[in-house]
mmCIF file of C-alpha atoms and ligand atoms in Angstrom:
data_model
loop_
_atom_site.group_PDB
_atom_site.id
_atom_site.type_symbol
_atom_site.label_atom_id
_atom_site.label_comp_id
_atom_site.label_asym_id
_atom_site.label_seq_id
_atom_site.Cartn_x
_atom_site.Cartn_y
_atom_site.Cartn_z
ATOM 1 C CA MET A 1 65.602 52.283 21.193
ATOM 2 C CA SER A 2 67.577 49.144 21.923
ATOM 3 C CA GLU A 3 69.759 46.954 19.680
ATOM 4 C CA LEU A 4 68.530 45.633 16.318
ATOM 5 C CA THR A 5 66.735 42.486 17.404
ATOM 6 C CA ALA A 6 63.209 42.996 16.121
ATOM 7 C CA ARG A 7 62.312 41.610 12.686
ATOM 8 C CA GLN A 8 59.583 42.402 10.187
ATOM 9 C CA ILE A 9 58.592 41.370 6.689
ATOM 10 C CA VAL A 10 57.680 44.097 4.232
ATOM 11 C CA LEU A 11 56.247 44.182 0.715
ATOM 12 C CA ALA A 12 59.331 44.540 -1.508
ATOM 13 C CA ALA A 13 57.645 44.298 -4.926
ATOM 14 C CA ARG A 14 54.144 43.846 -6.305
ATOM 15 C CA PRO A 15 53.628 40.256 -7.488
ATOM 16 C CA LYS A 16 52.911 39.587 -11.122
ATOM 17 C CA GLY A 17 50.577 36.614 -10.812
ATOM 18 C CA LYS A 18 51.882 34.106 -8.271
ATOM 19 C CA PRO A 19 53.934 35.840 -5.524
ATOM 20 C CA GLN A 20 57.692 35.145 -5.439
ATOM 21 C CA LEU A 21 60.012 35.170 -2.417
ATOM 22 C CA THR A 22 61.605 38.350 -3.862
ATOM 23 C CA ASP A 23 58.276 40.161 -3.400
ATOM 24 C CA PHE A 24 58.989 40.068 0.360
ATOM 25 C CA ARG A 25 61.921 41.494 2.354
ATOM 26 C CA LEU A 26 62.999 40.614 5.883
ATOM 27 C CA GLU A 27 64.204 43.655 7.818
ATOM 28 C CA LYS A 28 65.878 43.988 11.199
ATOM 29 C CA THR A 29 64.857 46.941 13.339
ATOM 30 C CA ALA A 30 65.332 48.159 16.875
ATOM 31 C CA ILE A 31 62.874 46.960 19.491
ATOM 32 C CA PRO A 32 60.750 50.077 20.009
ATOM 33 C CA THR A 33 60.350 51.695 23.431
ATOM 34 C CA PRO A 34 56.733 52.348 24.496
ATOM 35 C CA ALA A 35 55.693 55.896 25.415
ATOM 36 C CA VAL A 36 53.380 56.570 28.364
ATOM 37 C CA GLY A 37 50.028 54.827 27.752
ATOM 38 C CA GLN A 38 51.549 52.415 25.231
ATOM 39 C CA LEU A 39 52.273 48.691 25.240
ATOM 40 C CA LEU A 40 55.127 46.699 23.767
ATOM 41 C CA LEU A 41 53.864 43.471 22.175
ATOM 42 C CA GLY A 42 55.956 40.368 21.536
ATOM 43 C CA VAL A 43 54.332 38.363 18.752
ATOM 44 C CA GLN A 44 53.881 34.633 19.359
ATOM 45 C CA TYR A 45 51.756 33.514 16.400
ATOM 46 C CA LEU A 46 51.028 35.109 13.034
ATOM 47 C CA SER A 47 47.979 34.171 10.964
ATOM 48 C CA LEU A 48 48.478 33.767 7.206
ATOM 49 C CA ASP A 49 45.253 34.298 5.250
ATOM 50 C CA PRO A 50 44.264 34.355 1.570
ATOM 51 C CA TYR A 51 43.042 38.009 1.722
ATOM 52 C CA MET A 52 46.666 39.137 2.157
ATOM 53 C CA ARG A 53 47.287 38.376 -1.526
ATOM 54 C CA GLY A 54 44.830 41.120 -2.509
ATOM 55 C CA ARG A 55 46.583 43.684 -0.295
ATOM 56 C CA MET A 56 49.801 43.152 -2.286
ATOM 57 C CA ASP A 57 48.194 44.492 -5.491
ATOM 58 C CA ASP A 58 47.710 48.175 -6.238
ATOM 59 C CA ARG A 59 44.044 47.708 -6.950
ATOM 60 C CA LYS A 60 40.875 49.272 -5.564
ATOM 61 C CA SER A 61 39.194 46.829 -3.188
ATOM 62 C CA TYR A 62 37.305 46.737 0.111
ATOM 63 C CA ALA A 63 40.605 47.431 1.917
ATOM 64 C CA LYS A 64 43.453 49.815 1.092
ATOM 65 C CA PRO A 65 46.406 48.207 -0.732
ATOM 66 C CA LEU A 66 49.799 48.026 0.941
ATOM 67 C CA GLN A 67 52.459 50.437 -0.282
ATOM 68 C CA LEU A 68 55.916 49.143 -1.201
ATOM 69 C CA GLY A 69 57.965 48.963 1.995
ATOM 70 C CA ASP A 70 54.918 48.551 4.258
ATOM 71 C CA VAL A 71 54.924 45.730 6.802
ATOM 72 C CA MET A 72 52.673 42.897 5.545
ATOM 73 C CA THR A 73 49.216 43.053 7.161
ATOM 74 C CA GLY A 74 48.161 40.304 9.568
ATOM 75 C CA GLU A 75 46.471 39.303 12.798
ATOM 76 C CA THR A 76 48.657 37.890 15.545
ATOM 77 C CA VAL A 77 48.559 36.439 19.020
ATOM 78 C CA ALA A 78 50.958 38.520 21.102
ATOM 79 C CA GLN A 79 52.135 38.751 24.667
ATOM 80 C CA ILE A 80 52.420 42.080 26.443
ATOM 81 C CA LEU A 81 56.091 42.562 27.255
ATOM 82 C CA THR A 82 55.813 46.055 28.793
ATOM 83 C CA SER A 83 52.716 48.041 29.718
ATOM 84 C CA THR A 84 52.018 51.537 30.892
ATOM 85 C CA HIS A 85 48.405 51.145 29.759
ATOM 86 C CA PRO A 86 45.833 50.885 32.586
ATOM 87 C CA ALA A 87 43.805 48.100 30.908
ATOM 88 C CA TYR A 88 46.727 45.716 30.196
ATOM 89 C CA ALA A 89 49.391 44.086 32.350
ATOM 90 C CA LYS A 90 52.703 42.496 31.456
ATOM 91 C CA GLY A 91 52.088 38.864 30.484
ATOM 92 C CA ASP A 92 48.547 39.371 29.123
ATOM 93 C CA ILE A 93 47.905 37.573 25.830
ATOM 94 C CA VAL A 94 46.046 39.529 23.168
ATOM 95 C CA LEU A 95 44.792 39.244 19.618
ATOM 96 C CA ALA A 96 46.469 42.129 17.800
ATOM 97 C CA PRO A 97 46.641 43.473 14.236
ATOM 98 C CA THR A 98 50.451 43.857 14.333
ATOM 99 C CA GLY A 99 51.307 42.503 10.867
ATOM 100 C CA TRP A 100 54.246 40.238 9.999
ATOM 101 C CA ARG A 101 56.676 41.309 12.719
ATOM 102 C CA THR A 102 58.160 40.144 15.992
ATOM 103 C CA HIS A 103 57.499 43.294 18.067
ATOM 104 C CA ALA A 104 54.981 46.136 17.894
ATOM 105 C CA LEU A 105 53.836 49.142 19.892
ATOM 106 C CA SER A 106 50.152 49.630 20.603
ATOM 107 C CA ASP A 107 47.905 52.136 22.376
ATOM 108 C CA GLY A 108 45.333 49.378 22.882
ATOM 109 C CA THR A 109 43.369 50.079 19.676
ATOM 110 C CA GLY A 110 42.095 46.892 18.054
ATOM 111 C CA LEU A 111 43.386 44.580 20.809
ATOM 112 C CA ARG A 112 41.296 41.790 22.332
ATOM 113 C CA LYS A 113 42.403 39.970 25.485
ATOM 114 C CA LEU A 114 42.523 36.197 25.119
ATOM 115 C CA ASP A 115 41.769 33.712 27.852
ATOM 116 C CA PRO A 116 44.006 30.631 27.405
ATOM 117 C CA ALA A 117 41.602 28.704 29.700
ATOM 118 C CA PHE A 118 38.739 29.193 27.174
ATOM 119 C CA ALA A 119 40.584 27.583 24.235
ATOM 120 C CA PRO A 120 44.178 27.316 22.949
ATOM 121 C CA VAL A 121 45.183 30.846 21.940
ATOM 122 C CA THR A 122 45.953 29.850 18.333
ATOM 123 C CA THR A 123 42.230 29.137 17.793
ATOM 124 C CA SER A 124 41.647 32.911 17.903
ATOM 125 C CA LEU A 125 43.360 33.029 14.489
ATOM 126 C CA GLY A 126 41.345 30.144 13.021
ATOM 127 C CA VAL A 127 38.278 28.268 14.136
ATOM 128 C CA LEU A 128 37.426 30.825 16.869
ATOM 129 C CA GLY A 129 38.700 33.813 14.914
ATOM 130 C CA MET A 130 38.072 35.638 11.659
ATOM 131 C CA PRO A 131 37.975 32.515 9.431
ATOM 132 C CA GLY A 132 35.624 30.646 11.776
ATOM 133 C CA PHE A 133 33.380 33.683 12.036
ATOM 134 C CA THR A 134 33.282 33.904 8.240
ATOM 135 C CA ALA A 135 31.949 30.347 8.108
ATOM 136 C CA TYR A 136 29.462 30.988 10.906
ATOM 137 C CA GLY A 137 28.106 34.286 9.554
ATOM 138 C CA GLY A 138 28.022 33.298 5.891
ATOM 139 C CA LEU A 139 26.312 29.983 6.528
ATOM 140 C CA ARG A 140 23.854 31.050 9.218
ATOM 141 C CA LEU A 141 22.823 34.411 7.809
ATOM 142 C CA ILE A 142 23.004 33.805 4.048
ATOM 143 C CA GLY A 143 23.183 30.043 3.415
ATOM 144 C CA LYS A 144 20.490 29.168 6.007
ATOM 145 C CA PRO A 145 20.755 25.378 5.602
ATOM 146 C CA GLN A 146 17.598 23.409 6.405
ATOM 147 C CA PRO A 147 17.452 19.803 7.651
ATOM 148 C CA GLY A 148 17.891 17.378 4.738
ATOM 149 C CA GLU A 149 19.335 19.995 2.358
ATOM 150 C CA SER A 150 22.702 19.588 0.620
ATOM 151 C CA VAL A 151 25.504 22.023 1.425
ATOM 152 C CA VAL A 152 28.686 22.068 -0.664
ATOM 153 C CA VAL A 153 31.895 23.882 0.234
ATOM 154 C CA ALA A 154 35.406 23.895 -1.278
ATOM 155 C CA ALA A 155 38.735 24.468 0.498
ATOM 156 C CA ALA A 156 36.934 22.087 2.883
ATOM 157 C CA SER A 157 39.933 21.180 5.045
ATOM 158 C CA GLY A 158 40.746 24.848 5.750
ATOM 159 C CA PRO A 159 39.467 26.959 8.631
ATOM 160 C CA VAL A 160 36.492 28.431 6.752
ATOM 161 C CA GLY A 161 35.404 25.331 4.814
ATOM 162 C CA SER A 162 35.860 22.851 7.646
ATOM 163 C CA LEU A 163 33.555 24.829 9.924
ATOM 164 C CA VAL A 164 30.978 25.428 7.169
ATOM 165 C CA GLY A 165 30.537 21.672 6.705
ATOM 166 C CA GLN A 166 30.455 20.877 10.425
ATOM 167 C CA LEU A 167 27.877 23.615 11.128
ATOM 168 C CA ALA A 168 25.805 22.353 8.185
ATOM 169 C CA LYS A 169 25.813 18.860 9.721
ATOM 170 C CA LEU A 170 24.827 20.255 13.124
ATOM 171 C CA ALA A 171 21.904 21.996 11.371
ATOM 172 C CA GLY A 172 20.740 18.614 10.010
ATOM 173 C CA ALA A 173 21.924 19.150 6.429
ATOM 174 C CA ARG A 174 24.150 16.941 4.243
ATOM 175 C CA ALA A 175 27.686 18.271 3.848
ATOM 176 C CA VAL A 176 29.834 17.672 0.771
ATOM 177 C CA GLY A 177 33.386 18.968 0.857
ATOM 178 C CA ILE A 178 35.744 19.645 -2.036
ATOM 179 C CA ALA A 179 39.472 19.474 -1.301
ATOM 180 C CA GLY A 180 42.802 18.993 -3.054
ATOM 181 C CA GLY A 181 44.253 15.478 -2.818
ATOM 182 C CA PRO A 182 43.364 12.174 -1.120
ATOM 183 C CA GLU A 183 44.824 13.056 2.293
ATOM 184 C CA LYS A 184 42.727 16.195 2.672
ATOM 185 C CA CYS A 185 39.635 14.375 1.354
ATOM 186 C CA ALA A 186 40.111 11.545 3.883
ATOM 187 C CA TYR A 187 40.391 14.100 6.703
ATOM 188 C CA VAL A 188 37.217 15.907 5.566
ATOM 189 C CA LYS A 189 35.195 12.694 5.301
ATOM 190 C CA ASP A 190 36.579 10.592 8.159
ATOM 191 C CA GLU A 191 37.572 13.117 10.822
ATOM 192 C CA LEU A 192 35.230 16.025 10.108
ATOM 193 C CA CYS A 193 32.431 13.557 9.251
ATOM 194 C CA PHE A 194 31.225 15.265 6.056
ATOM 195 C CA ASP A 195 28.917 12.967 4.061
ATOM 196 C CA ALA A 196 31.264 13.027 1.070
ATOM 197 C CA ALA A 197 34.582 14.582 0.024
ATOM 198 C CA ILE A 198 35.550 15.112 -3.624
ATOM 199 C CA ASP A 199 39.060 15.779 -4.921
ATOM 200 C CA HIS A 200 39.039 18.756 -7.305
ATOM 201 C CA ARG A 201 42.247 17.464 -8.868
ATOM 202 C CA ASP A 202 40.505 14.290 -10.185
ATOM 203 C CA SER A 203 40.062 14.362 -13.958
ATOM 204 C CA ASP A 204 36.378 13.414 -13.537
ATOM 205 C CA PHE A 205 35.807 15.879 -10.691
ATOM 206 C CA ALA A 206 32.548 17.324 -12.108
ATOM 207 C CA ALA A 207 31.003 13.853 -12.542
ATOM 208 C CA LYS A 208 32.030 12.820 -9.017
ATOM 209 C CA LEU A 209 30.564 16.001 -7.547
ATOM 210 C CA SER A 210 27.317 15.365 -9.385
ATOM 211 C CA ALA A 211 27.192 11.775 -8.089
ATOM 212 C CA ALA A 212 27.817 13.014 -4.515
ATOM 213 C CA CYS A 213 24.860 15.406 -4.789
ATOM 214 C CA PRO A 214 22.038 13.192 -6.129
ATOM 215 C CA ASP A 215 19.382 15.684 -5.007
ATOM 216 C CA GLY A 216 21.263 18.744 -6.257
ATOM 217 C CA ILE A 217 22.813 21.523 -4.173
ATOM 218 C CA ASP A 218 20.779 23.827 -1.924
ATOM 219 C CA VAL A 219 23.663 25.850 -0.435
ATOM 220 C CA TYR A 220 27.000 26.365 -2.139
ATOM 221 C CA PHE A 221 29.418 28.261 0.099
ATOM 222 C CA GLU A 222 31.763 29.824 -2.462
ATOM 223 C CA ASN A 223 35.409 29.943 -1.333
ATOM 224 C CA VAL A 224 37.184 29.235 -4.609
ATOM 225 C CA GLY A 225 35.500 30.134 -7.932
ATOM 226 C CA GLY A 226 37.097 29.027 -11.228
ATOM 227 C CA VAL A 227 36.472 25.474 -12.423
ATOM 228 C CA ILE A 228 34.795 24.522 -9.140
ATOM 229 C CA TRP A 229 32.060 27.069 -9.748
ATOM 230 C CA GLN A 230 31.655 25.666 -13.255
ATOM 231 C CA ALA A 231 30.990 22.177 -11.825
ATOM 232 C CA VAL A 232 28.641 23.470 -9.111
ATOM 233 C CA LEU A 233 26.500 25.790 -11.236
ATOM 234 C CA PRO A 234 24.429 23.156 -13.111
ATOM 235 C CA LEU A 235 23.785 21.263 -9.855
ATOM 236 C CA LEU A 236 22.197 24.177 -7.994
ATOM 237 C CA ASN A 237 18.551 23.598 -7.064
ATOM 238 C CA LYS A 238 15.771 26.089 -7.401
ATOM 239 C CA PHE A 239 16.016 28.715 -4.621
ATOM 240 C CA ALA A 240 19.592 27.663 -3.794
ATOM 241 C CA ARG A 241 21.668 30.109 -1.773
ATOM 242 C CA VAL A 242 25.280 30.990 -2.592
ATOM 243 C CA PRO A 243 27.167 32.909 0.123
ATOM 244 C CA VAL A 244 30.161 34.307 -1.794
ATOM 245 C CA SER A 245 32.982 34.275 0.733
ATOM 246 C CA GLY A 246 36.096 34.126 -1.455
ATOM 247 C CA LEU A 247 37.480 33.300 -4.901
ATOM 248 C CA ILE A 248 40.942 31.983 -4.118
ATOM 249 C CA ALA A 249 41.388 30.377 -7.572
ATOM 250 C CA GLN A 250 41.438 33.923 -8.965
ATOM 251 C CA TYR A 251 43.703 35.649 -6.427
ATOM 252 C CA ASN A 252 46.918 35.146 -8.382
ATOM 253 C CA GLY A 253 45.316 36.748 -11.432
ATOM 254 C CA VAL A 254 45.349 35.591 -15.024
ATOM 255 C CA GLY A 255 46.920 32.432 -16.355
ATOM 256 C CA LYS A 256 44.876 29.751 -14.633
ATOM 257 C CA GLY A 257 41.586 30.250 -16.479
ATOM 258 C CA ASP A 258 40.361 27.810 -19.098
ATOM 259 C CA GLY A 259 39.263 30.581 -21.425
ATOM 260 C CA THR A 260 35.560 29.985 -20.764
ATOM 261 C CA ASP A 261 33.496 33.002 -19.802
ATOM 262 C CA ARG A 262 31.032 31.684 -17.230
ATOM 263 C CA LEU A 263 29.206 34.948 -16.682
ATOM 264 C CA PRO A 264 26.364 34.391 -19.177
ATOM 265 C CA ALA A 265 25.706 30.888 -17.789
ATOM 266 C CA THR A 266 25.836 32.225 -14.221
ATOM 267 C CA MET A 267 23.325 34.973 -14.956
ATOM 268 C CA ARG A 268 21.005 32.537 -16.739
ATOM 269 C CA GLU A 269 20.990 30.165 -13.756
ATOM 270 C CA ILE A 270 20.465 33.017 -11.272
ATOM 271 C CA LEU A 271 17.386 34.052 -13.200
ATOM 272 C CA SER A 272 15.897 30.696 -14.130
ATOM 273 C CA LYS A 273 16.412 29.084 -10.703
ATOM 274 C CA SER A 274 15.701 32.182 -8.542
ATOM 275 C CA LEU A 275 19.097 31.822 -6.900
ATOM 276 C CA THR A 276 20.247 34.063 -4.085
ATOM 277 C CA MET A 277 23.913 35.013 -4.368
ATOM 278 C CA HIS A 278 25.237 37.268 -1.676
ATOM 279 C CA GLY A 279 28.808 38.497 -1.322
ATOM 280 C CA PHE A 280 29.925 39.386 2.188
ATOM 281 C CA MET A 281 32.781 40.336 4.507
ATOM 282 C CA ASN A 282 32.752 38.650 7.887
ATOM 283 C CA TYR A 283 32.885 41.958 9.819
ATOM 284 C CA GLU A 284 29.456 42.883 8.425
ATOM 285 C CA PHE A 285 28.074 40.321 10.902
ATOM 286 C CA ALA A 286 29.930 41.844 13.893
ATOM 287 C CA GLU A 287 26.853 41.861 16.141
ATOM 288 C CA TYR A 288 26.795 38.035 16.003
ATOM 289 C CA TYR A 289 30.394 37.649 17.220
ATOM 290 C CA PRO A 290 29.545 36.878 20.898
ATOM 291 C CA GLU A 291 26.998 34.259 19.781
ATOM 292 C CA PHE A 292 29.606 32.722 17.438
ATOM 293 C CA LEU A 293 32.211 32.483 20.223
ATOM 294 C CA ARG A 294 29.684 30.948 22.611
ATOM 295 C CA GLU A 295 28.311 28.358 20.170
ATOM 296 C CA VAL A 296 31.501 27.339 18.383
ATOM 297 C CA GLY A 297 33.530 27.548 21.615
ATOM 298 C CA ALA A 298 31.069 25.107 23.237
ATOM 299 C CA GLY A 299 31.278 22.824 20.184
ATOM 300 C CA ILE A 300 35.059 22.698 20.464
ATOM 301 C CA ALA A 301 34.967 22.117 24.214
ATOM 302 C CA ASP A 302 32.625 19.109 23.921
ATOM 303 C CA GLY A 303 34.226 17.730 20.739
ATOM 304 C CA ARG A 304 31.317 18.322 18.328
ATOM 305 C CA ILE A 305 33.500 20.697 16.334
ATOM 306 C CA ARG A 306 37.016 19.763 15.243
ATOM 307 C CA TYR A 307 39.749 21.883 13.780
ATOM 308 C CA ARG A 308 43.225 21.450 12.411
ATOM 309 C CA GLU A 309 46.166 23.863 12.482
ATOM 310 C CA ASP A 310 49.224 23.859 10.241
ATOM 311 C CA ILE A 311 51.967 25.589 12.255
ATOM 312 C CA VAL A 312 55.163 26.724 10.526
ATOM 313 C CA GLU A 313 58.224 27.623 12.631
ATOM 314 C CA GLY A 314 59.797 31.089 12.328
ATOM 315 C CA LEU A 315 58.812 34.485 10.888
ATOM 316 C CA GLU A 316 61.395 34.031 8.108
ATOM 317 C CA ARG A 317 59.317 31.181 6.668
ATOM 318 C CA ALA A 318 56.113 33.263 6.388
ATOM 319 C CA PRO A 319 56.571 34.267 2.691
ATOM 320 C CA GLU A 320 57.213 30.675 1.572
ATOM 321 C CA ALA A 321 54.267 29.379 3.617
ATOM 322 C CA PHE A 322 51.969 32.112 2.290
ATOM 323 C CA ILE A 323 52.906 31.393 -1.344
ATOM 324 C CA GLY A 324 52.251 27.684 -0.706
ATOM 325 C CA MET A 325 48.809 28.349 0.798
ATOM 326 C CA LEU A 326 47.669 29.970 -2.451
ATOM 327 C CA GLU A 327 48.393 26.615 -4.119
ATOM 328 C CA GLY A 328 46.913 24.396 -1.410
ATOM 329 C CA HIS A 329 50.123 23.308 0.353
ATOM 330 C CA ASN A 330 48.697 24.111 3.794
ATOM 331 C CA PHE A 331 46.619 21.483 5.578
ATOM 332 C CA GLY A 332 44.484 23.293 8.147
ATOM 333 C CA LYS A 333 44.637 26.855 9.454
ATOM 334 C CA LEU A 334 48.042 28.237 8.494
ATOM 335 C CA ILE A 335 49.830 29.887 11.421
ATOM 336 C CA VAL A 336 53.448 30.948 11.901
ATOM 337 C CA ARG A 337 55.074 30.497 15.305
ATOM 338 C CA VAL A 338 57.105 33.666 15.690
ATOM 339 C CA ASP A 339 60.377 33.221 17.531
ATOM 340 C CA VAL A 340 60.758 36.548 19.403
HETATM 341 N N1 NAP N 1 34.494 37.049 3.046
HETATM 342 C C1 NAP N 1 35.251 37.007 4.152
HETATM 343 O O1 NAP N 1 35.048 37.770 5.105
HETATM 344 C C2 NAP N 1 36.351 35.974 4.236
HETATM 345 C C3 NAP N 1 37.110 35.811 5.409
HETATM 346 C C4 NAP N 1 38.066 34.793 5.479
HETATM 347 C C5 NAP N 1 38.311 33.984 4.368
HETATM 348 N N2 NAP N 1 37.595 34.193 3.233
HETATM 349 C C6 NAP N 1 37.819 33.362 2.040
HETATM 350 O O2 NAP N 1 37.547 32.004 2.356
HETATM 351 C C7 NAP N 1 38.326 31.147 1.517
HETATM 352 C C8 NAP N 1 39.037 30.093 2.377
HETATM 353 O O3 NAP N 1 39.901 30.746 3.277
HETATM 354 P P1 NAP N 1 40.701 29.928 4.406
HETATM 355 O O4 NAP N 1 41.306 30.924 5.316
HETATM 356 O O5 NAP N 1 39.810 28.884 4.972
HETATM 357 O O6 NAP N 1 41.878 29.267 3.517
HETATM 358 P P2 NAP N 1 42.540 27.810 3.557
HETATM 359 O O7 NAP N 1 41.485 26.814 3.246
HETATM 360 O O8 NAP N 1 43.387 27.613 4.753
HETATM 361 O O9 NAP N 1 43.609 27.898 2.362
HETATM 362 C C9 NAP N 1 43.282 28.089 1.079
HETATM 363 C C10 NAP N 1 42.901 26.758 0.386
HETATM 364 O O10 NAP N 1 42.253 27.073 -0.838
HETATM 365 C C11 NAP N 1 42.371 25.962 -1.695
HETATM 366 N N3 NAP N 1 42.712 26.427 -3.053
HETATM 367 C C12 NAP N 1 43.672 27.269 -3.411
HETATM 368 N N4 NAP N 1 43.675 27.447 -4.740
HETATM 369 C C13 NAP N 1 42.677 26.675 -5.227
HETATM 370 C C14 NAP N 1 42.166 26.414 -6.527
HETATM 371 N N5 NAP N 1 42.698 27.004 -7.608
HETATM 372 N N6 NAP N 1 41.131 25.571 -6.648
HETATM 373 C C15 NAP N 1 40.600 24.970 -5.563
HETATM 374 N N7 NAP N 1 41.033 25.177 -4.284
HETATM 375 C C16 NAP N 1 42.065 26.014 -4.143
HETATM 376 C C17 NAP N 1 43.510 25.076 -1.150
HETATM 377 O O11 NAP N 1 42.899 23.933 -0.583
HETATM 378 P P3 NAP N 1 42.788 22.552 -1.404
HETATM 379 O O12 NAP N 1 44.176 21.984 -1.428
HETATM 380 O O13 NAP N 1 41.823 21.756 -0.628
HETATM 381 O O14 NAP N 1 42.318 22.908 -2.777
HETATM 382 C C18 NAP N 1 44.106 25.930 -0.040
HETATM 383 O O15 NAP N 1 44.643 25.140 0.996
HETATM 384 C C19 NAP N 1 39.274 32.061 0.743
HETATM 385 O O16 NAP N 1 38.739 32.309 -0.544
HETATM 386 C C20 NAP N 1 39.267 33.336 1.551
HETATM 387 O O17 NAP N 1 39.586 34.481 0.789
HETATM 388 C C21 NAP N 1 36.620 35.158 3.152
#
């Protein structure tokens, strides 16, 4: 072990509703020494993602909750600083599940080598990574947009929503994005070339969404839930498909609801309009990953697909940036540049 120059951020307390800075703790540790067959990773970029909020609760879910004192979970882009592993050399860049820390040991499990010549390495955390694959899998395999159909997605300037709309357009469908604030809406409409962008903070949001979807909605890619779902539900067409990717409006728990129970209305519409609603986790589509990388990678290379990253400087700022993302303060894929 060497001097205390590695840093990590651990779960200090379980949030009650919206996370607070005191729910996180920055710790200094020694830089670990790799054993034979191990690698020492120096983290360059940390991905911050909405699912991390769920891991902070002590609640049964698709993934195990963090325990108090555990390093926060997260995917990173890391450089190999030392290697005694036959498959990796010093200097290689990898995608690694290290969590919120500057240094980590690895035996190679769960690592994927990145080729900086293929695309900027940060894209492996966003448009060419787990969020992009969520958009690709959910839209292609569940949403199945047809030419001329209307596809609606919220959190439309983020890594999942922005790719959903662009892939819908490439499939010949109309894309309507929902985003928070005029700047994000202008980006979605003008730079990502969606057919329309609606601000969910407008007081007449539901009426504007209805006007933007004159022929109803054939695919609603659900990222948010809450009042957005309430506005979408009556606009769904017969045989509409609803890939249920995420419900970020609900992640901070109670307090934001409007007191309306939408379950009876949801069930009635599912039945009367023969809707298909299908929840999913991106890794269930793992066999399509090579196809996703090939197609979306080509789209980025020739400019048909655009993406935006919101890069925050310094591991210490990860808690503040994460808390902000749950309220829409990020603009694009949220990534932390980790100063090793
Ligand atoms: N199923 C899977 O395998 C999978 C994988 C990855 C992600 N997801 C889900 O996909 C969704 C988007 O993820 P992302 O990584 O692309 O996130 P993101 O768009 O970078 O960030 C979250 C965005 O959600 C919006 N938001 C937050 N609270 C909201 C509210 N109450 N009402 C409306 N919008 C709200 C904000 O955008 P605005 O300012 O525009 O409102 C915020 O910027 C999340 O629900 C996430 O959990 C699912």
